[in-house]
Amino acid sequence: MAALVAKLAKNWKPVSPAPMRCQQQASALGLRAALLASTLYLLVGGAGVGSAGVGSAQELRGETPAGSEGELLVKVKEEVPKRKSDPIPPLAIPLSDAASLARIPDDVMERKGLQLVLDRKHHQLLVLKDGLMTRRFPAAVGTTGWETPAGRFRVFEKVKEPLWTHPVSGELVDAESEKNPLGSRWIGFHRDCKGRTGWDGEQYLDINGCTVAGFHGTPFRWTVGRAVSHGCVRLYEENVQEVFDLVRVGTQVTVLP
């Protein structure tokens, strides 16, 4: 499997126009379907966003992007002894508006203009404007070992109706298809080229290349509110469309640990 992945990563070329970056990254995902069945899919490409998974097996960890600048290698560490899949993560305990705002640092609350604050611990996204909370949405965040990066960032990319390409069949999937795990909107805010490795709840992955985190929709609504991704943030479709219209490239994003 590792040899096949490396070959795919080396030979893959993007088939979409430059603005449609969502299918030009790479990812390897161990995904759980209804119970603990697993499937591996890969998406390999250049700079931008990526996703993986087709059918019911993509429902949990299906959208984590990982991309390359140069050659990307994604390996499933098969030499690791077999390990049972982790239980499906639970929904976060809801917070009141007051409790949600109390977790935000004072200097973030004092910022002028519109900003996004992701509460990673409580799986929710807050929209603030001039220190006031105008909206609050449930969100799916990174699972243990693949947490959504904490810190202060800015939106660097917005893609409407992102395309996705199946890395093996070459099938080009539009945003309206149930096979597209990205939903209808993509908002990128973090890129890291250090590579990643570790247990993702189902298997050990070793990714050499750039990983990208962002907000996007999902066709699997039941996953929203859980820690189930490889780092991306899933929102309900109606919510990600609203957030997409509110933010611009440069909008500040704070991710609380």
GROMACS .gro file of C-alpha atoms in nm:
model
  257
    1MET     CA    1   0.000   0.000   0.000
    2ALA     CA    2   0.276   0.243   0.088
    3ALA     CA    3   0.444   0.187  -0.251
    4LEU     CA    4   0.115   0.253  -0.430
    5VAL     CA    5   0.059   0.573  -0.232
    6ALA     CA    6   0.407   0.699  -0.311
    7LYS     CA    7   0.359   0.624  -0.680
    8LEU     CA    8   0.025   0.805  -0.689
    9ALA     CA    9   0.171   1.105  -0.509
   10LYS     CA   10   0.462   1.128  -0.751
   11ASN     CA   11   0.261   1.097  -1.073
   12TRP     CA   12  -0.061   1.284  -0.991
   13LYS     CA   13  -0.129   1.613  -1.173
   14PRO     CA   14  -0.419   1.854  -1.106
   15VAL     CA   15  -0.699   1.851  -1.362
   16SER     CA   16  -0.890   2.159  -1.252
   17PRO     CA   17  -0.840   2.532  -1.316
   18ALA     CA   18  -0.605   2.707  -1.072
   19PRO     CA   19  -0.881   2.876  -0.864
   20MET     CA   20  -1.034   2.538  -0.776
   21ARG     CA   21  -0.769   2.437  -0.527
   22CYS     CA   22  -0.982   2.208  -0.315
   23GLN     CA   23  -0.894   1.903  -0.519
   24GLN     CA   24  -0.526   1.984  -0.564
   25GLN     CA   25  -0.398   1.881  -0.222
   26ALA     CA   26  -0.341   1.538  -0.075
   27SER     CA   27  -0.480   1.341   0.214
   28ALA     CA   28  -0.485   0.991   0.354
   29LEU     CA   29  -0.776   0.908   0.577
   30GLY     CA   30  -0.874   0.620   0.798
   31LEU     CA   31  -1.251   0.651   0.816
   32ARG     CA   32  -1.522   0.475   1.012
   33ALA     CA   33  -1.857   0.395   0.856
   34ALA     CA   34  -2.159   0.296   1.061
   35LEU     CA   35  -1.955   0.099   1.313
   36LEU     CA   36  -1.580   0.038   1.288
   37ALA     CA   37  -1.527  -0.060   0.924
   38SER     CA   38  -1.241   0.132   0.767
   39THR     CA   39  -1.138   0.241   0.419
   40LEU     CA   40  -0.841   0.433   0.289
   41TYR     CA   41  -0.868   0.692   0.015
   42LEU     CA   42  -0.608   0.940  -0.102
   43LEU     CA   43  -0.609   1.273  -0.276
   44VAL     CA   44  -0.277   1.392  -0.409
   45GLY     CA   45  -0.184   1.723  -0.567
   46GLY     CA   46  -0.037   2.075  -0.542
   47ALA     CA   47  -0.109   2.385  -0.332
   48GLY     CA   48  -0.459   2.431  -0.199
   49VAL     CA   49  -0.708   2.205  -0.025
   50GLY     CA   50  -0.769   1.835  -0.034
   51SER     CA   51  -1.008   1.571   0.084
   52ALA     CA   52  -1.069   1.202   0.075
   53GLY     CA   53  -1.332   0.935   0.110
   54VAL     CA   54  -1.618   0.809  -0.104
   55GLY     CA   55  -1.951   0.680   0.015
   56SER     CA   56  -2.040   0.606   0.376
   57ALA     CA   57  -1.680   0.544   0.481
   58GLN     CA   58  -1.590   0.912   0.448
   59GLU     CA   59  -1.835   1.031   0.709
   60LEU     CA   60  -1.601   1.084   1.001
   61ARG     CA   61  -1.250   1.181   0.899
   62GLY     CA   62  -1.324   1.247   0.535
   63GLU     CA   63  -1.219   1.602   0.468
   64THR     CA   64  -0.879   1.652   0.620
   65PRO     CA   65  -0.662   1.831   0.369
   66ALA     CA   66  -0.298   1.763   0.318
   67GLY     CA   67  -0.111   1.904   0.023
   68SER     CA   68   0.235   1.917  -0.124
   69GLU     CA   69   0.482   2.166  -0.250
   70GLY     CA   70   0.690   1.919  -0.447
   71GLU     CA   71   0.653   1.546  -0.388
   72LEU     CA   72   0.404   1.435  -0.123
   73LEU     CA   73   0.425   1.100   0.050
   74VAL     CA   74   0.133   0.962   0.250
   75LYS     CA   75   0.184   0.626   0.417
   76VAL     CA   76  -0.022   0.393   0.630
   77LYS     CA   77   0.226   0.248   0.878
   78GLU     CA   78   0.138  -0.116   0.827
   79GLU     CA   79   0.424  -0.240   1.042
   80VAL     CA   80   0.250  -0.109   1.355
   81PRO     CA   81   0.069  -0.389   1.545
   82LYS     CA   82  -0.305  -0.407   1.492
   83ARG     CA   83  -0.503  -0.176   1.717
   84LYS     CA   84  -0.876  -0.148   1.768
   85SER     CA   85  -1.047   0.163   1.633
   86ASP     CA   86  -1.132   0.427   1.890
   87PRO     CA   87  -1.498   0.484   1.982
   88ILE     CA   88  -1.683   0.751   1.785
   89PRO     CA   89  -1.625   1.080   1.972
   90PRO     CA   90  -1.929   1.223   2.154
   91LEU     CA   91  -2.098   1.556   2.095
   92ALA     CA   92  -1.961   1.847   2.294
   93ILE     CA   93  -2.152   1.970   2.600
   94PRO     CA   94  -2.341   2.289   2.502
   95LEU     CA   95  -2.242   2.622   2.659
   96SER     CA   96  -2.448   2.933   2.720
   97ASP     CA   97  -2.364   3.255   2.537
   98ALA     CA   98  -2.213   3.397   2.854
   99ALA     CA   99  -1.995   3.092   2.916
  100SER     CA  100  -1.883   3.092   2.553
  101LEU     CA  101  -1.774   3.455   2.567
  102ALA     CA  102  -1.598   3.406   2.901
  103ARG     CA  103  -1.347   3.172   2.732
  104ILE     CA  104  -1.228   3.437   2.487
  105PRO     CA  105  -0.917   3.640   2.585
  106ASP     CA  106  -0.974   4.010   2.656
  107ASP     CA  107  -0.746   4.130   2.376
  108VAL     CA  108  -0.944   3.925   2.125
  109MET     CA  109  -1.272   4.069   2.253
  110GLU     CA  110  -1.130   4.420   2.214
  111ARG     CA  111  -1.063   4.385   1.841
  112LYS     CA  112  -1.262   4.601   1.603
  113GLY     CA  113  -1.442   4.462   1.304
  114LEU     CA  114  -1.552   4.107   1.224
  115GLN     CA  115  -1.354   3.802   1.337
  116LEU     CA  116  -1.399   3.429   1.388
  117VAL     CA  117  -1.326   3.247   1.713
  118LEU     CA  118  -1.323   2.867   1.715
  119ASP     CA  119  -1.363   2.706   2.057
  120ARG     CA  120  -1.189   2.376   1.992
  121LYS     CA  121  -1.275   2.230   2.332
  122HIS     CA  122  -1.647   2.294   2.300
  123HIS     CA  123  -1.676   2.239   1.925
  124GLN     CA  124  -1.829   2.571   1.830
  125LEU     CA  125  -1.754   2.868   1.607
  126LEU     CA  126  -1.832   3.222   1.723
  127VAL     CA  127  -1.866   3.521   1.494
  128LEU     CA  128  -1.770   3.845   1.669
  129LYS     CA  129  -1.810   4.201   1.546
  130ASP     CA  130  -1.666   4.490   1.747
  131GLY     CA  131  -1.650   4.269   2.056
  132LEU     CA  132  -2.009   4.146   2.033
  133MET     CA  133  -2.109   3.791   1.945
  134THR     CA  134  -2.343   3.799   1.645
  135ARG     CA  135  -2.360   3.427   1.566
  136ARG     CA  136  -2.264   3.093   1.717
  137PHE     CA  137  -2.247   2.765   1.524
  138PRO     CA  138  -2.171   2.402   1.618
  139ALA     CA  139  -1.856   2.269   1.452
  140ALA     CA  140  -1.667   1.945   1.400
  141VAL     CA  141  -1.297   1.976   1.486
  142GLY     CA  142  -0.980   1.765   1.467
  143THR     CA  143  -0.969   1.435   1.649
  144THR     CA  144  -0.714   1.344   1.917
  145GLY     CA  145  -0.364   1.355   1.769
  146TRP     CA  146  -0.486   1.553   1.467
  147GLU     CA  147  -0.626   1.854   1.649
  148THR     CA  148  -0.724   2.169   1.464
  149PRO     CA  149  -0.422   2.400   1.511
  150ALA     CA  150  -0.466   2.647   1.798
  151GLY     CA  151  -0.348   3.005   1.766
  152ARG     CA  152  -0.419   3.323   1.572
  153PHE     CA  153  -0.449   3.316   1.196
  154ARG     CA  154  -0.612   3.493   0.902
  155VAL     CA  155  -0.832   3.368   0.622
  156PHE     CA  156  -0.606   3.325   0.319
  157GLU     CA  157  -0.837   3.148   0.076
  158LYS     CA  158  -1.207   3.129  -0.013
  159VAL     CA  159  -1.346   2.883  -0.267
  160LYS     CA  160  -1.710   2.862  -0.368
  161GLU     CA  161  -1.845   2.530  -0.492
  162PRO     CA  162  -1.508   2.350  -0.455
  163LEU     CA  163  -1.439   2.058  -0.684
  164TRP     CA  164  -1.286   1.732  -0.568
  165THR     CA  165  -1.103   1.467  -0.768
  166HIS     CA  166  -1.093   1.103  -0.667
  167PRO     CA  167  -0.721   1.021  -0.662
  168VAL     CA  168  -0.752   0.667  -0.797
  169SER     CA  169  -1.039   0.680  -1.048
  170GLY     CA  170  -0.972   1.039  -1.156
  171GLU     CA  171  -1.344   1.114  -1.124
  172LEU     CA  172  -1.407   1.489  -1.100
  173VAL     CA  173  -1.676   1.551  -0.838
  174ASP     CA  174  -1.863   1.880  -0.815
  175ALA     CA  175  -1.980   2.042  -0.493
  176GLU     CA  176  -2.341   1.927  -0.530
  177SER     CA  177  -2.254   1.559  -0.540
  178GLU     CA  178  -2.296   1.347  -0.228
  179LYS     CA  179  -1.950   1.206  -0.306
  180ASN     CA  180  -1.787   1.544  -0.241
  181PRO     CA  181  -1.692   1.563   0.129
  182LEU     CA  182  -1.612   1.936   0.120
  183GLY     CA  183  -1.965   2.065   0.078
  184SER     CA  184  -2.033   2.392  -0.100
  185ARG     CA  185  -1.775   2.627   0.058
  186TRP     CA  186  -1.409   2.628   0.162
  187ILE     CA  187  -1.241   2.890   0.386
  188GLY     CA  188  -0.870   2.823   0.442
  189PHE     CA  189  -0.687   2.974   0.741
  190HIS     CA  190  -0.378   2.763   0.821
  191ARG     CA  191  -0.101   2.588   0.626
  192ASP     CA  192   0.178   2.378   0.779
  193CYS     CA  193   0.450   2.204   0.578
  194LYS     CA  194   0.619   2.014   0.860
  195GLY     CA  195   0.436   1.690   0.784
  196ARG     CA  196   0.238   1.487   1.035
  197THR     CA  197   0.234   1.138   1.176
  198GLY     CA  198   0.030   0.947   1.432
  199TRP     CA  199  -0.279   0.744   1.518
  200ASP     CA  200  -0.599   0.895   1.378
  201GLY     CA  201  -0.849   0.681   1.565
  202GLU     CA  202  -0.832   0.401   1.311
  203GLN     CA  203  -0.480   0.372   1.175
  204TYR     CA  204  -0.132   0.519   1.191
  205LEU     CA  205  -0.062   0.773   0.917
  206ASP     CA  206   0.266   0.929   0.811
  207ILE     CA  207   0.223   1.241   0.595
  208ASN     CA  208   0.522   1.421   0.446
  209GLY     CA  209   0.405   1.745   0.288
  210CYS     CA  210   0.188   2.045   0.360
  211THR     CA  211  -0.138   2.019   0.552
  212VAL     CA  212  -0.409   2.283   0.526
  213ALA     CA  213  -0.685   2.358   0.778
  214GLY     CA  214  -1.004   2.543   0.697
  215PHE     CA  215  -1.379   2.571   0.743
  216HIS     CA  216  -1.606   2.384   0.502
  217GLY     CA  217  -1.945   2.223   0.471
  218THR     CA  218  -2.024   1.853   0.492
  219PRO     CA  219  -2.289   1.615   0.357
  220PHE     CA  220  -2.271   1.425   0.687
  221ARG     CA  221  -2.457   1.647   0.929
  222TRP     CA  222  -2.439   1.405   1.222
  223THR     CA  223  -2.061   1.453   1.247
  224VAL     CA  224  -2.091   1.826   1.324
  225GLY     CA  225  -2.024   1.891   1.692
  226ARG     CA  226  -1.774   1.605   1.728
  227ALA     CA  227  -1.393   1.583   1.721
  228VAL     CA  228  -1.368   1.365   1.412
  229SER     CA  229  -1.149   1.526   1.144
  230HIS     CA  230  -0.776   1.541   1.071
  231GLY     CA  231  -0.778   1.913   1.151
  232CYS     CA  232  -1.041   2.083   0.937
  233VAL     CA  233  -1.356   2.243   1.076
  234ARG     CA  234  -1.691   2.119   0.946
  235LEU     CA  235  -2.003   2.330   0.962
  236TYR     CA  236  -2.360   2.268   0.858
  237GLU     CA  237  -2.408   2.372   0.497
  238GLU     CA  238  -2.639   2.661   0.579
  239ASN     CA  239  -2.389   2.787   0.837
  240VAL     CA  240  -2.073   2.763   0.625
  241GLN     CA  241  -2.250   2.953   0.347
  242GLU     CA  242  -2.336   3.229   0.592
  243VAL     CA  243  -1.981   3.244   0.728
  244PHE     CA  244  -1.841   3.245   0.374
  245ASP     CA  245  -2.044   3.555   0.289
  246LEU     CA  246  -1.939   3.732   0.608
  247VAL     CA  247  -1.561   3.688   0.592
  248ARG     CA  248  -1.301   3.807   0.344
  249VAL     CA  249  -0.940   3.716   0.280
  250GLY     CA  250  -0.756   3.866   0.577
  251THR     CA  251  -1.034   3.814   0.835
  252GLN     CA  252  -0.881   3.722   1.171
  253VAL     CA  253  -0.933   3.368   1.302
  254THR     CA  254  -0.858   3.269   1.661
  255VAL     CA  255  -0.859   2.900   1.757
  256LEU     CA  256  -0.887   2.841   2.132
  257PRO     CA  257  -0.728   2.521   2.270
   0.00000   0.00000   0.00000
